[in-house]
Short mmCIF file of C-alpha atoms and ligand atoms in Angstrom, two decimals:
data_model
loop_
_atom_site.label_atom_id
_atom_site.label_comp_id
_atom_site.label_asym_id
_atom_site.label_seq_id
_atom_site.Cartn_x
_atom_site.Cartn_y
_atom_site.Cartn_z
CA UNK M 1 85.91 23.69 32.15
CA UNK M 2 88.87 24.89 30.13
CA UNK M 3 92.19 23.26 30.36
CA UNK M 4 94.39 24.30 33.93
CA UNK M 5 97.49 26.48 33.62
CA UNK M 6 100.36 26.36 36.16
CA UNK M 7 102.21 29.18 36.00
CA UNK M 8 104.96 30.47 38.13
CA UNK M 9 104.93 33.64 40.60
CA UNK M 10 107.79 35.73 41.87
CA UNK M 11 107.04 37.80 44.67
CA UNK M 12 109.03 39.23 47.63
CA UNK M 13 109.52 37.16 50.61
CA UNK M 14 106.84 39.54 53.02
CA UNK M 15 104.50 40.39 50.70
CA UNK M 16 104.06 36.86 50.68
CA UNK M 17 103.95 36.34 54.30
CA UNK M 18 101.24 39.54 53.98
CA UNK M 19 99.28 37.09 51.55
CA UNK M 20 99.17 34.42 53.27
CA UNK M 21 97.95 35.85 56.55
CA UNK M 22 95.27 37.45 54.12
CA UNK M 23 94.10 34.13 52.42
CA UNK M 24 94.22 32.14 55.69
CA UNK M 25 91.92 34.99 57.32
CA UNK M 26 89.55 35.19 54.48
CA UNK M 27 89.65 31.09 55.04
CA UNK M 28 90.80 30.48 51.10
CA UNK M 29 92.40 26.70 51.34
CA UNK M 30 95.50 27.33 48.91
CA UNK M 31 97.22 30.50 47.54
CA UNK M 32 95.52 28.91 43.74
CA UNK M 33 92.12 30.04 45.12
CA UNK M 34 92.54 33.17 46.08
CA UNK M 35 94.77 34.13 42.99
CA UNK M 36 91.92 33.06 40.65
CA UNK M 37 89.21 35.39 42.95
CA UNK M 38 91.55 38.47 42.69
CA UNK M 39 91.45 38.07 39.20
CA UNK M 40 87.71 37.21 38.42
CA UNK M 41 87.02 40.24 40.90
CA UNK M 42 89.30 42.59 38.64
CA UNK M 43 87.97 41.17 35.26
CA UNK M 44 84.12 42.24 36.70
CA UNK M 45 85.41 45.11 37.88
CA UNK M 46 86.85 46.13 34.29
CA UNK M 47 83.70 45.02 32.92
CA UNK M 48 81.87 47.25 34.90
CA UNK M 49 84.72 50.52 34.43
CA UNK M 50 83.52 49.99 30.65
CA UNK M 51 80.04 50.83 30.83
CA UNK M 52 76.91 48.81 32.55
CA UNK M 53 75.09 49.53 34.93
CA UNK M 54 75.64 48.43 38.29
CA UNK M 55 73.77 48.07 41.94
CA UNK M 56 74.92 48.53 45.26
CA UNK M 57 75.73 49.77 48.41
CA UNK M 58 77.70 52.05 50.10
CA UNK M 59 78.35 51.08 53.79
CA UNK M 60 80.15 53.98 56.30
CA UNK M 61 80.56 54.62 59.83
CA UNK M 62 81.45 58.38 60.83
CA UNK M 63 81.62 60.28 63.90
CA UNK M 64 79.18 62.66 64.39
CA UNK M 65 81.15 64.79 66.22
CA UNK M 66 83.00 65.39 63.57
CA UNK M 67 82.40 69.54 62.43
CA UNK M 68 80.16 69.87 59.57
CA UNK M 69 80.74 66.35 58.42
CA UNK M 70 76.90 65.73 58.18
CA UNK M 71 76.45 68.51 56.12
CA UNK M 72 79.34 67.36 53.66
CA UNK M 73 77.60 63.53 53.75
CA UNK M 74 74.04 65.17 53.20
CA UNK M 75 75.84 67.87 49.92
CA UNK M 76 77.38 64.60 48.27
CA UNK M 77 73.81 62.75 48.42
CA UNK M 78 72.16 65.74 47.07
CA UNK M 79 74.53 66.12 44.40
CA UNK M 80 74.27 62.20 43.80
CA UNK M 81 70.56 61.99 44.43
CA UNK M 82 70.36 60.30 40.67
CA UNK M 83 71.60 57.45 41.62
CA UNK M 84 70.52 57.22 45.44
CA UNK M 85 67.60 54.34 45.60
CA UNK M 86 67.39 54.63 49.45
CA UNK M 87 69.83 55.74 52.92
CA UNK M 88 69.52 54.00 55.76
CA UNK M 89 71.25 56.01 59.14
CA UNK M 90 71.51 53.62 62.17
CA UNK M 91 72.85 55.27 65.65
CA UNK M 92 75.79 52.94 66.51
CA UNK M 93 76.65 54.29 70.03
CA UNK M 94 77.12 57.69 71.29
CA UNK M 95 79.99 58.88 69.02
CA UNK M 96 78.93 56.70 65.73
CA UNK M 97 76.86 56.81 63.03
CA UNK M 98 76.62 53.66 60.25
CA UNK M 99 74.95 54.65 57.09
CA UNK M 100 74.19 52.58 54.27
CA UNK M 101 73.45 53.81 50.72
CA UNK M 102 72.02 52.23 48.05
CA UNK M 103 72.50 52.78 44.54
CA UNK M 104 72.03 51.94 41.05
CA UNK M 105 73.86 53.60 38.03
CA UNK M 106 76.98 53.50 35.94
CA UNK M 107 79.98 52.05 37.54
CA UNK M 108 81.64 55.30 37.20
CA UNK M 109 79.04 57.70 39.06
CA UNK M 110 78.43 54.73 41.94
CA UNK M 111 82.58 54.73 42.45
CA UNK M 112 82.74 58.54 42.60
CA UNK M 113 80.07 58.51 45.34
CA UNK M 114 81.40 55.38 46.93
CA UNK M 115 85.02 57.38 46.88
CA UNK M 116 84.16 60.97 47.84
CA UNK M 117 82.05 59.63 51.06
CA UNK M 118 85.08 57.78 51.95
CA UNK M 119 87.62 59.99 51.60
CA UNK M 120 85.77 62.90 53.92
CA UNK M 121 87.12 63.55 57.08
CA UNK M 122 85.91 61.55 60.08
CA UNK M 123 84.25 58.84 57.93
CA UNK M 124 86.20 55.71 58.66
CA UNK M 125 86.18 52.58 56.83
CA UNK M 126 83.77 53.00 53.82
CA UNK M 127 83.16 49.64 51.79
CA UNK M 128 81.29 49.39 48.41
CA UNK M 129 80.14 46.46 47.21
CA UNK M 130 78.84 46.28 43.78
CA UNK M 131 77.20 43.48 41.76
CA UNK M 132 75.69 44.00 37.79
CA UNK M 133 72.33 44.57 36.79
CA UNK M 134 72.96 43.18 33.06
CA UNK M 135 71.80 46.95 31.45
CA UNK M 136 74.29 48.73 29.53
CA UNK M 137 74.41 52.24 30.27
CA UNK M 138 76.96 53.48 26.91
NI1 NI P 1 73.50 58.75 63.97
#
């Protein structure tokens, strides 16, 4: 392990407060912790905005009754159907649909998908979560 850094951060007094309320929900035991996982997270993210090929899924919940919402959803897999592995559509109760998508591609074609089926109207809280496969795809 390489040598340990302190280093000193200014920040203003609520964001704070905001973090630490985040850290303590996400059960990190100091604010060192969770500093370090923001940045691995960004550093693989970068790595994976420069090329690579990534895997993942695309988790959504929508309301169905939503106008013409399931045709958008069904366009953007069509138009994405490259990098679509598999869809899974699970009936959550009467007014809403989960769907999960998997995918493998380049980071940039899995975060287009992963951001146009979020930003559609009447899908609430999309995640992605996205892990290498070790290929380089430039
Ligand atoms: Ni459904």
């Amino acid at each position: 392990m390489s040598e340990v850094i302190r280093f000193g951060v200014s920040l203003e007094k609520n964001l704070l407060l905001r973090f630490d309320r985040l850290i303590r929900g996400k059960k990190y035991t100091n604010r060192s912790e969770a500093i370090r996982d923001l940045i691995r997270r960004e550093m693989v993210k970068e790595a994976w905005e420069k090329g690579g090929e990534v895997a993942g899924a695309i988790t959504f919940i929508y309301d169905h009754h939503q106008r013409d919402l399931l045709n958008r959803i069904m366009d953007l897999q069509h138009d994405h159907q490259k990098i679509i592995l598999s869809t899974q559509h699970v009936h959550l109760d009467h007014d809403h649909c989960l769907e999960i998508v998997a995918v493998r591609g380049s980071a940039g074609d899995v975060l287009e998908l992963a951001d146009a089926l979020k930003a559609l109207k009447g899908v609430r809280h999309g995640t992605l979560s996205m892990t290498g496969t070790g290929k380089e795809t430039k």
